[in-house]
PDB file of C-alpha atoms and ligand atoms in Angstrom:
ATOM      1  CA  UNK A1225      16.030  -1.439  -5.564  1.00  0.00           C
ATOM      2  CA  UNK A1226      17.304  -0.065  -2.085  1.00  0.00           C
ATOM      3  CA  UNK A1227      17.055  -2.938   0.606  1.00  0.00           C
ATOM      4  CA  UNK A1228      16.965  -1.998   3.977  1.00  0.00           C
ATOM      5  CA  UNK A1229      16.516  -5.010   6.750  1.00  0.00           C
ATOM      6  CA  UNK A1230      15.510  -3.909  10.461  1.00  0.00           C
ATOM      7  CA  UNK A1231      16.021  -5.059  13.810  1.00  0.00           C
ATOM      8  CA  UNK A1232      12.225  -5.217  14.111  1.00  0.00           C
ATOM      9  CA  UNK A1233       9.110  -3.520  12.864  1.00  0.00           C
ATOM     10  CA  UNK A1234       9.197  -1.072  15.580  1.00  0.00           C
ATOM     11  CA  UNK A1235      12.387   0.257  13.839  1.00  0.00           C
ATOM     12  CA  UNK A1236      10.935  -0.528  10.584  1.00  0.00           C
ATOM     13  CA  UNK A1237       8.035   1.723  11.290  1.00  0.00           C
ATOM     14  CA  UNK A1238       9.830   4.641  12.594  1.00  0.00           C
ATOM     15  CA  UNK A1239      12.320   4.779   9.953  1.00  0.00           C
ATOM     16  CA  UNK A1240       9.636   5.099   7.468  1.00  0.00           C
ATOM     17  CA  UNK A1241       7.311   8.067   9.538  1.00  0.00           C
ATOM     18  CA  UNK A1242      10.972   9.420  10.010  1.00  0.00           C
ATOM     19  CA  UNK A1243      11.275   9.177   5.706  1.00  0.00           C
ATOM     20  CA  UNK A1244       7.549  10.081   5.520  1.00  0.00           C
ATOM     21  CA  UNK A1245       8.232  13.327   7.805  1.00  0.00           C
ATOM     22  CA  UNK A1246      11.488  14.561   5.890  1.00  0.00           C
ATOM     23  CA  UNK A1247      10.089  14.172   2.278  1.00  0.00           C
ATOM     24  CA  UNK A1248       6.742  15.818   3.714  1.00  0.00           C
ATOM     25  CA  UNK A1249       9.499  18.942   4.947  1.00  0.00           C
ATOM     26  CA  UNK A1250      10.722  19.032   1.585  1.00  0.00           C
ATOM     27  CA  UNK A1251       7.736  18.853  -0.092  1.00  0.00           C
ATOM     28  CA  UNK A1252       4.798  20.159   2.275  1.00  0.00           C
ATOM     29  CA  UNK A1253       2.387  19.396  -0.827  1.00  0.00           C
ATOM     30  CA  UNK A1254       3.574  15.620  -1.089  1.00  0.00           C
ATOM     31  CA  UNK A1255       0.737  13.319  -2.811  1.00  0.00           C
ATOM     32  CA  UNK A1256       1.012   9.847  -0.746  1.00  0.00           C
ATOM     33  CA  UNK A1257      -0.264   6.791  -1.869  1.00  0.00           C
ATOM     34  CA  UNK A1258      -0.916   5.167   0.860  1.00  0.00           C
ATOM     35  CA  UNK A1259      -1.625   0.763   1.805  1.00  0.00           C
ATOM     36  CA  UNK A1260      -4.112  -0.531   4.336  1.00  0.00           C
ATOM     37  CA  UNK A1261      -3.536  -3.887   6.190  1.00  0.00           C
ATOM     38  CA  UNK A1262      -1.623  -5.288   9.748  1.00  0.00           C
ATOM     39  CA  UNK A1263       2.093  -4.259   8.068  1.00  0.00           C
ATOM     40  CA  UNK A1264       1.037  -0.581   8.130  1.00  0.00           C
ATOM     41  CA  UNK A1265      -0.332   0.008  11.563  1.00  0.00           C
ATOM     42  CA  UNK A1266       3.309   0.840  13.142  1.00  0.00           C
ATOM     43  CA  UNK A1267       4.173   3.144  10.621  1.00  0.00           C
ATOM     44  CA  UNK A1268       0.854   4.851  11.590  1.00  0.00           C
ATOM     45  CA  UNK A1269       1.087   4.989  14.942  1.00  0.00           C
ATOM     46  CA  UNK A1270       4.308   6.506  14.342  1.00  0.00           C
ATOM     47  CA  UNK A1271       3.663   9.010  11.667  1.00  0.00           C
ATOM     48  CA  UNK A1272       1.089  10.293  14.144  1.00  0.00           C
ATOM     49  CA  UNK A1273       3.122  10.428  16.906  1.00  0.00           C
ATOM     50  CA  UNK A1274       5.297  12.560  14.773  1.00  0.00           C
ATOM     51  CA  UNK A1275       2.416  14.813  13.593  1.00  0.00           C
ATOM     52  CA  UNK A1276       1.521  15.462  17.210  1.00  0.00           C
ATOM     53  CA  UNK A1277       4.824  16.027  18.230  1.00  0.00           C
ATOM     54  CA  UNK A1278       4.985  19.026  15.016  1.00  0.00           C
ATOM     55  CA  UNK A1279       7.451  17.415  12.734  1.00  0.00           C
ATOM     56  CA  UNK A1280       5.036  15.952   9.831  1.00  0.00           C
ATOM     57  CA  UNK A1281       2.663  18.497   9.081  1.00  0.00           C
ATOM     58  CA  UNK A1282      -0.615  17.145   6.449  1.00  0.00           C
ATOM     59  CA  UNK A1283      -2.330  20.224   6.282  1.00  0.00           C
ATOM     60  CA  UNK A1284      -1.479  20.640   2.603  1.00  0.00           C
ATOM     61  CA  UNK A1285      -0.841  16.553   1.965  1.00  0.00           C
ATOM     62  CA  UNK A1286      -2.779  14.776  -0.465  1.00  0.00           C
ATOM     63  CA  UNK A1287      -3.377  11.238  -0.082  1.00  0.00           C
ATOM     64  CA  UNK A1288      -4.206   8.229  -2.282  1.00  0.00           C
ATOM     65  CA  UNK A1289      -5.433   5.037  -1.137  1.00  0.00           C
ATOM     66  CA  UNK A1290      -4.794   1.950  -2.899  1.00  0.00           C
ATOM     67  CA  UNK A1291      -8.040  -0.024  -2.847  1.00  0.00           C
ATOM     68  CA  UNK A1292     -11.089  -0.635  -1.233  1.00  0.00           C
ATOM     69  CA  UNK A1293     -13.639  -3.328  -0.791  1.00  0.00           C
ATOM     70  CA  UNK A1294     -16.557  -2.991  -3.305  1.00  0.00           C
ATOM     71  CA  UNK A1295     -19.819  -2.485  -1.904  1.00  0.00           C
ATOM     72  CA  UNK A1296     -18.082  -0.652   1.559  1.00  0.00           C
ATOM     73  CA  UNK A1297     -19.444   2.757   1.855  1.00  0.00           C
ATOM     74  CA  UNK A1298     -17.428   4.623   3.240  1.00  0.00           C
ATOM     75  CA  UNK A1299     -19.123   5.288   6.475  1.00  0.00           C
ATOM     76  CA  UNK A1300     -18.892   0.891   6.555  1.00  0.00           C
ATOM     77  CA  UNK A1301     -17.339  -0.080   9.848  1.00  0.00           C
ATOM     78  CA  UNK A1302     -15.393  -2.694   7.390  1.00  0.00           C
ATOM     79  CA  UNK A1303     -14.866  -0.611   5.166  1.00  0.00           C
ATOM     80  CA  UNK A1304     -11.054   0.563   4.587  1.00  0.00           C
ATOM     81  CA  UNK A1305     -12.176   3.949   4.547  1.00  0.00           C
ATOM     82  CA  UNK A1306     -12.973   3.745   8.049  1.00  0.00           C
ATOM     83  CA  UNK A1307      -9.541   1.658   8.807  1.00  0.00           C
ATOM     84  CA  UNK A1308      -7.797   5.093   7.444  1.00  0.00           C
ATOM     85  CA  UNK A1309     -10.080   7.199   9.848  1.00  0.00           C
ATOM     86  CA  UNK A1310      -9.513   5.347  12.503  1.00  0.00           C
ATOM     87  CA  UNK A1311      -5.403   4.663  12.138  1.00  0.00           C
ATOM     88  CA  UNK A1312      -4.421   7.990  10.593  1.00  0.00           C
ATOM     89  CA  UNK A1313      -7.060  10.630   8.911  1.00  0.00           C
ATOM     90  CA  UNK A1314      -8.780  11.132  12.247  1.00  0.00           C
ATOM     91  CA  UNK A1315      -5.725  11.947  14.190  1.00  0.00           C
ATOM     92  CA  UNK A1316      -3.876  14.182  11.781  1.00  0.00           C
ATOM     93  CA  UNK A1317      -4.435  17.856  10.388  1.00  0.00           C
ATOM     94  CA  UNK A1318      -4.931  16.639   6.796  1.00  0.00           C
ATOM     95  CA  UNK A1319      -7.715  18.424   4.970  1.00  0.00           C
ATOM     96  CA  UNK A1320     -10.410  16.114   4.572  1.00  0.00           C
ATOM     97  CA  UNK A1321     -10.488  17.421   0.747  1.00  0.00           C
ATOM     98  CA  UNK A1322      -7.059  16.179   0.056  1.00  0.00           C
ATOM     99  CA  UNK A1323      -8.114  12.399   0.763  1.00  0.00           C
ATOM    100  CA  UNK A1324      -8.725  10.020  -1.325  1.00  0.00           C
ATOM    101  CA  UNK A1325     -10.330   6.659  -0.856  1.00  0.00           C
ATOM    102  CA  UNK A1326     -12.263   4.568  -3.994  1.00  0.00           C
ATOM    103  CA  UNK A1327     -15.819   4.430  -2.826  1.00  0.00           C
ATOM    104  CA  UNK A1328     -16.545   0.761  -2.721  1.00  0.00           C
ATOM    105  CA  UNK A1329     -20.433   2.096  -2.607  1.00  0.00           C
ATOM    106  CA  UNK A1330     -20.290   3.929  -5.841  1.00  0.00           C
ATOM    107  CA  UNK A1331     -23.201   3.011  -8.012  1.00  0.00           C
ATOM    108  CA  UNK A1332     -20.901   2.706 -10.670  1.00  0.00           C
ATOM    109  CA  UNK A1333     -17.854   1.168 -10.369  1.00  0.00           C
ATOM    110  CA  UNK A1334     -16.283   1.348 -13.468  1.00  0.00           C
ATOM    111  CA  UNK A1335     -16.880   5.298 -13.312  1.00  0.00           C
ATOM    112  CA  UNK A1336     -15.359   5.482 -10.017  1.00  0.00           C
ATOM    113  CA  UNK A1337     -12.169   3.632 -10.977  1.00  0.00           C
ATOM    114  CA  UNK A1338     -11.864   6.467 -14.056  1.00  0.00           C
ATOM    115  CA  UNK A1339     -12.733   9.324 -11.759  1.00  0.00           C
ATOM    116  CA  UNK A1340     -10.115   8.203  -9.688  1.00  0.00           C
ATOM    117  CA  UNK A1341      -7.474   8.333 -12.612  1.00  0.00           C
ATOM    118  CA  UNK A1342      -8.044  11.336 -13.433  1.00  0.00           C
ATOM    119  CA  UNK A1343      -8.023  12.651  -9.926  1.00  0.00           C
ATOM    120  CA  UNK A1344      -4.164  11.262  -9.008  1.00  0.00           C
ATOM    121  CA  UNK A1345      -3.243  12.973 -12.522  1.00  0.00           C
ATOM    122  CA  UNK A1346      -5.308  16.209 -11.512  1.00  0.00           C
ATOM    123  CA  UNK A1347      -3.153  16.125  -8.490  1.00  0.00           C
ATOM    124  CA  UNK A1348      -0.132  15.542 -10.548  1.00  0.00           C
ATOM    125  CA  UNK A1349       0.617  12.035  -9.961  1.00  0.00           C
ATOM    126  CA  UNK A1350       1.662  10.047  -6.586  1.00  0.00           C
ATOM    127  CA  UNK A1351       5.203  11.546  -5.129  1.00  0.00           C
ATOM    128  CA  UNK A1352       5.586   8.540  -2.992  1.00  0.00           C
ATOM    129  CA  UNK A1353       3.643   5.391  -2.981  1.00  0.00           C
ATOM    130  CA  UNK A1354       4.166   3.198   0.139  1.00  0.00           C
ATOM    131  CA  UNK A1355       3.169  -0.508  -0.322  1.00  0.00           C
ATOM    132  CA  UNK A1356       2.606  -3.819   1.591  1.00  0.00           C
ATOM    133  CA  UNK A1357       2.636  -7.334  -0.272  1.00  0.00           C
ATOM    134  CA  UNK A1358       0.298  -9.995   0.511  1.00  0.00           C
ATOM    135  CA  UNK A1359       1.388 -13.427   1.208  1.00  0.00           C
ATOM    136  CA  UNK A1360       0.663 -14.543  -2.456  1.00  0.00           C
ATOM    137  CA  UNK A1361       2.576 -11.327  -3.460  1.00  0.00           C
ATOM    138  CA  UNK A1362       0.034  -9.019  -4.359  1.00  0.00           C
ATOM    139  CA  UNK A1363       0.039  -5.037  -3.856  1.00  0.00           C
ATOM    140  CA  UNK A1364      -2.704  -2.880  -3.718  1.00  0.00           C
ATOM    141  CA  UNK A1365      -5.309  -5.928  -5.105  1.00  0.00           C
ATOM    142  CA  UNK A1366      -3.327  -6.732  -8.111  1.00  0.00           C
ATOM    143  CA  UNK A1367      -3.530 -10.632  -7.367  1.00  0.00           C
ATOM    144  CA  UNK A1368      -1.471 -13.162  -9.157  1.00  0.00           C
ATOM    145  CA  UNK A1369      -3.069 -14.049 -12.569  1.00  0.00           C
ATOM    146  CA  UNK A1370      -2.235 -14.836 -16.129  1.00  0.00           C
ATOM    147  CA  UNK A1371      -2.563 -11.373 -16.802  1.00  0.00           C
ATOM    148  CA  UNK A1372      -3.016  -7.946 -14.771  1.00  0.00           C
ATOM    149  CA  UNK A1373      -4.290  -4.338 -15.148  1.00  0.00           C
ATOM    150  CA  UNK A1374      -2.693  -1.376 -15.957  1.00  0.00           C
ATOM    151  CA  UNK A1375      -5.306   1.201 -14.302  1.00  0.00           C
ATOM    152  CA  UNK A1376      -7.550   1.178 -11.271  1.00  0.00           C
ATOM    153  CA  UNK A1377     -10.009  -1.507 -11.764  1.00  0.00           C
ATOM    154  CA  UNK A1378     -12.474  -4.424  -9.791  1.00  0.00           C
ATOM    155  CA  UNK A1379     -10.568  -6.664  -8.967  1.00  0.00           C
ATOM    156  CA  UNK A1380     -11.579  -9.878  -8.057  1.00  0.00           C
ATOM    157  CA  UNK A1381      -9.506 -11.304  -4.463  1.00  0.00           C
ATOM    158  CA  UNK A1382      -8.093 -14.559  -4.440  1.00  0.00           C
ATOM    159  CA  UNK A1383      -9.521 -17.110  -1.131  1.00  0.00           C
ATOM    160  CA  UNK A1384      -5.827 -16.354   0.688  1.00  0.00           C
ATOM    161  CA  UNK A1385      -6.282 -12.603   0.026  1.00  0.00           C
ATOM    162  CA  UNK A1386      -9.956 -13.201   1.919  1.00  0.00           C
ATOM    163  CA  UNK A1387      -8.781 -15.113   4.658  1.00  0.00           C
ATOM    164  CA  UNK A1388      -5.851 -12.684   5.339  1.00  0.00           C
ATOM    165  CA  UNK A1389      -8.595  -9.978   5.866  1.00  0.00           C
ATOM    166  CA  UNK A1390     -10.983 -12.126   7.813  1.00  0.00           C
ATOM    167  CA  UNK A1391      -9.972 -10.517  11.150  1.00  0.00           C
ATOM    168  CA  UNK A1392     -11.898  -7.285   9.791  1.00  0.00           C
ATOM    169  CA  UNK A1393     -15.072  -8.965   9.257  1.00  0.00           C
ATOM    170  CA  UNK A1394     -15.096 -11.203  12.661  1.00  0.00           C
ATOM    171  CA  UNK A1395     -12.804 -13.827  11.432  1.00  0.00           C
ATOM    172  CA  UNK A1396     -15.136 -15.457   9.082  1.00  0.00           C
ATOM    173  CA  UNK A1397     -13.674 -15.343   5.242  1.00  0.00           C
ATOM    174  CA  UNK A1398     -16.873 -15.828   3.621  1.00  0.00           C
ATOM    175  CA  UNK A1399     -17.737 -12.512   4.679  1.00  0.00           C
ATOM    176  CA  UNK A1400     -14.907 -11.052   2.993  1.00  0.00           C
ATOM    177  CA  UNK A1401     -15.931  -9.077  -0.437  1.00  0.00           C
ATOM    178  CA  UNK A1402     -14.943 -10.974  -3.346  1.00  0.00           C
ATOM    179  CA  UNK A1403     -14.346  -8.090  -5.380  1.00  0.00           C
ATOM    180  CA  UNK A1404     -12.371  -5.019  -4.659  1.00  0.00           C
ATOM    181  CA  UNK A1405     -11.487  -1.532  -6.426  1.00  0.00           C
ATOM    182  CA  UNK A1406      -7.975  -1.268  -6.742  1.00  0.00           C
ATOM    183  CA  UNK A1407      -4.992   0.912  -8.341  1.00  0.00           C
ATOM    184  CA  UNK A1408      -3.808  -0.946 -10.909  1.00  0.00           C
ATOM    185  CA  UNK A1409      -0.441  -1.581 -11.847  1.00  0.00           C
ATOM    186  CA  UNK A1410       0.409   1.278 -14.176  1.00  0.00           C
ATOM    187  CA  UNK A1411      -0.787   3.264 -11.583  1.00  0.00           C
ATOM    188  CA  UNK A1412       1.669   2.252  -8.532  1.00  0.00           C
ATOM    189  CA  UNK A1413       4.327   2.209 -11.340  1.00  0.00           C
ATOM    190  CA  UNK A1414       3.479   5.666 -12.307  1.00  0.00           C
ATOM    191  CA  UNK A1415       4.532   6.636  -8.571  1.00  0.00           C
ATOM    192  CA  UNK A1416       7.838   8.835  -8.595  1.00  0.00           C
ATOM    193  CA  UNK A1417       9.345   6.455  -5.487  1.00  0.00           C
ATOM    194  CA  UNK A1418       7.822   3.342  -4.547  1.00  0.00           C
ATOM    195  CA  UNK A1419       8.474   1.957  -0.677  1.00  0.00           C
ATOM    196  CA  UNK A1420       7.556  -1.405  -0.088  1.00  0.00           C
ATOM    197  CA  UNK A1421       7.149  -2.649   3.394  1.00  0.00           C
ATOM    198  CA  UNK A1422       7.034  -6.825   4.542  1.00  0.00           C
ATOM    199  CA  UNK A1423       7.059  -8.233   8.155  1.00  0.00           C
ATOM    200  CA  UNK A1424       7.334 -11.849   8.757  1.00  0.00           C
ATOM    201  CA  UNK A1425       8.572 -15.034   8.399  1.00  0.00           C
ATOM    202  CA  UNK A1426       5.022 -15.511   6.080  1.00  0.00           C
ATOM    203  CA  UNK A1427       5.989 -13.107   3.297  1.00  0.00           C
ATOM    204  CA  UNK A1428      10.049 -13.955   3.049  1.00  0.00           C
ATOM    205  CA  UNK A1429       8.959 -16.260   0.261  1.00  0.00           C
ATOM    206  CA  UNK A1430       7.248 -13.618  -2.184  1.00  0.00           C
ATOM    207  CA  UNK A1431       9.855 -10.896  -0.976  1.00  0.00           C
ATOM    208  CA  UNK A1432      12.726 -12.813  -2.745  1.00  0.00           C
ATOM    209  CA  UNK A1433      10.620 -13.558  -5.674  1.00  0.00           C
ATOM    210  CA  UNK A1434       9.540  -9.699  -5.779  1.00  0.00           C
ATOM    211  CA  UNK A1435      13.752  -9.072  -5.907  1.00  0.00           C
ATOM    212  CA  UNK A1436      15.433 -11.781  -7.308  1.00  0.00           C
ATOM    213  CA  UNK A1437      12.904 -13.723  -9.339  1.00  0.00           C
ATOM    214  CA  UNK A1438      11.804 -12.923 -13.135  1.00  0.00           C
ATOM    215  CA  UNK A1439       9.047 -10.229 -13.910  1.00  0.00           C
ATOM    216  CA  UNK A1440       5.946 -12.535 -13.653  1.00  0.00           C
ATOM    217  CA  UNK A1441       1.720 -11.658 -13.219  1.00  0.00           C
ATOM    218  CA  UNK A1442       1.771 -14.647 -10.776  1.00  0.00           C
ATOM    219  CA  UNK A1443       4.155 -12.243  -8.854  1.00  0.00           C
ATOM    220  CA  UNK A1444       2.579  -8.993  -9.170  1.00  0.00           C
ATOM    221  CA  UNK A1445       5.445  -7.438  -6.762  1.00  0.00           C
ATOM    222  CA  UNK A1446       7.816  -8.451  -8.840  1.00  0.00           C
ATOM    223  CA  UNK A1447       7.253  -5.695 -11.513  1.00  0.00           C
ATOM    224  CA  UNK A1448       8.714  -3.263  -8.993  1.00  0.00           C
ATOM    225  CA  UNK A1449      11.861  -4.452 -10.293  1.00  0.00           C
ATOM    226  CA  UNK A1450      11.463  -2.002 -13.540  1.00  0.00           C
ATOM    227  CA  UNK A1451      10.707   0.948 -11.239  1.00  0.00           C
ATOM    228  CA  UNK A1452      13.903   3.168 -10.953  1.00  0.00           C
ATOM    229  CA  UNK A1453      13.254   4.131  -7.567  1.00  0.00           C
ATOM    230  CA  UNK A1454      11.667   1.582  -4.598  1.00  0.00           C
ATOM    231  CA  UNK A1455      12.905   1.383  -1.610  1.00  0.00           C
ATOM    232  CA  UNK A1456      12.035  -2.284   0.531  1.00  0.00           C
ATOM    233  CA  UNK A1457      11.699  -2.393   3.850  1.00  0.00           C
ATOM    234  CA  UNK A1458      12.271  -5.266   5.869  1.00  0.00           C
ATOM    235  CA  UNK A1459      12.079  -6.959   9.462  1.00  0.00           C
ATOM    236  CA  UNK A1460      14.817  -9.822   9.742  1.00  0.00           C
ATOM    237  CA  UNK A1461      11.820 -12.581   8.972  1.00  0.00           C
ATOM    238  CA  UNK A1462      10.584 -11.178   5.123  1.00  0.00           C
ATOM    239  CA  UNK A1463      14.630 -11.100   4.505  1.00  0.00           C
ATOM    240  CA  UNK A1464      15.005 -14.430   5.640  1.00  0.00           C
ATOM    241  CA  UNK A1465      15.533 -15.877   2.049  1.00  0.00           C
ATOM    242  CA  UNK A1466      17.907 -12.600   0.400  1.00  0.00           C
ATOM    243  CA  UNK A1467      21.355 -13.250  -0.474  1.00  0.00           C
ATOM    244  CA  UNK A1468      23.067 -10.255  -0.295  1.00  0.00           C
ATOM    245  CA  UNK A1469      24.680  -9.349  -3.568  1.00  0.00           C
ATOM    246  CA  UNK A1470      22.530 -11.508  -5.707  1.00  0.00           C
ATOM    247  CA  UNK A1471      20.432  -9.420  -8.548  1.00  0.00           C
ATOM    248  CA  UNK A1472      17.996 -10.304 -10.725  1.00  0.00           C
ATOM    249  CA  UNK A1473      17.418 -13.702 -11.887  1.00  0.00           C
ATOM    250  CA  UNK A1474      20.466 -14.206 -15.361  1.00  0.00           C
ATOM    251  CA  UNK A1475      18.850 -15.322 -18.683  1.00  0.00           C
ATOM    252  CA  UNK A1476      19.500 -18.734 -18.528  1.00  0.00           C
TER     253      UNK A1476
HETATM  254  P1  LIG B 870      -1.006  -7.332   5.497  1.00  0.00           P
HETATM  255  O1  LIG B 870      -1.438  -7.117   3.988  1.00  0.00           O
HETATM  256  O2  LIG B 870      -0.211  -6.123   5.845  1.00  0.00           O
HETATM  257  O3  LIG B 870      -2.273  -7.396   6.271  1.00  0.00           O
HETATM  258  O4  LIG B 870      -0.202  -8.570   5.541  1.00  0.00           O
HETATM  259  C1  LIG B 870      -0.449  -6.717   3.101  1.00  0.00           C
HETATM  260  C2  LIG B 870      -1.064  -6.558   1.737  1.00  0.00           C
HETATM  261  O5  LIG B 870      -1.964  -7.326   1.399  1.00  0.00           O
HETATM  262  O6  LIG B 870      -0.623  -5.668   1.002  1.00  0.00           O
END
């Protein structure tokens, strides 16, 4: 695991558009996976200013996105569909074919998650998947549990997981889906790089267990530790509680 801490999340951001641009230069066909949330909104912004400014080009980008709320069609103001219209789809030159978002409205959900599967392999596979972590450690909606899935699934979201996407749905948490379509583990694993991204003071605590704790479900993050190529990205705040040059946790 490459650890990189920045002065802020400005820098964060545009380091990572900056990493998004040159593999997209290497590799104009790049399949993204790609996170929704607060953490990602700078490296948006910035992506797209770099778009504008002709040094990312989408046009033959394919993207992945990691979950979705069931029951949000996609045209669903809440939906994160529309977050990914608004933020990024709608203000780059990607081909609307290339994108991929689970359809929370599917009638069947279990069909979407398989059609999605088989979609990221048709593709062949996620080049780089770029990740948040929720404040009980989650990524995509892989929430802490006795056990987790290996492929894209409904999940079912934990009350913290609600309440840190209240601001969507007008603050209140009970409006929140309880359920969710989400990559599963397997799948981010299956990613060829991995690039995890935490601001804050309020996810410091599941950063060092993602790093330096034991592979645990009640730390879904921390399974990125078996991955042979992540990269973390961090403000100050989420690095808060690193000690540089400590590894994994010993066997005791
Ligand atoms: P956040 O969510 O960026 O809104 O904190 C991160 C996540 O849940 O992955």
């Amino acid at each position: 695991v490459k650890i990189t801490v920045y002065r802020n999340a400005h820098d964060l951001a545009s380091a990572l558009a900056e990493d998004v641009a040159d593999r997209l230069s290497a590799k104009p066909t790049l399949v993204i996976g790609l996170p929704t949330g607060r953490t990602p909104l700078g490296f948006y912004r910035e992506i797209v200013r770099l778009a504008r400014e002709g040094r990312a080009d989408f046009s033959r980008a394919t993207t992945f996105n990691l979950d979705e709320f069931l029951g949000a069609r996609p045209e669903h103001a809440t939906s994160y569909r529309q977050y990914m219209e608004r933020h990024f789809f709608g203000q780059i030159n990607i081909d609307p074919g290339r994108v991929h978002v689970l359809d929370g409205g599917a009638s069947d959900a279990r069909v979407e998650c398989e059609r999605y599967e088989a979609a990221i392999s048709e593709a062949g596979g996620i080049d780089v998947q770029i990740l948040g972590i929720g404040s009980n450690g989650h990524i995509g909606f892989n929430e802490p549990a006795a056990s987790l899935n290996a492929r894209t699934h409904v999940a079912r979201l934990r009350p913290e997981t609600r309440r840190a996407n209240a601001a969507m749905f007008g603050g209140d948490a009970s409006r929140v889906p309880a359920r969710a379509l989400s990559m599963g583990m397997a799948t981010i694993l299956g990613a060829r790089s991995i690039v995890l991204m935490a601001i804050g003071s309020g996810k410091a605590r599941q950063v060092e267990g993602a790093i330096h704790g034991p592979l645990t479900t009640r730390l879904p993050a921390s399974f990125l530790q078996i991955h042979t190529d992540v990269r973390v990205m961090l403000d100050r705040a989420a690095a808060a509680r690193l000690r540089p040059g400590r590894r994994g946790t010993c066997a005791p």
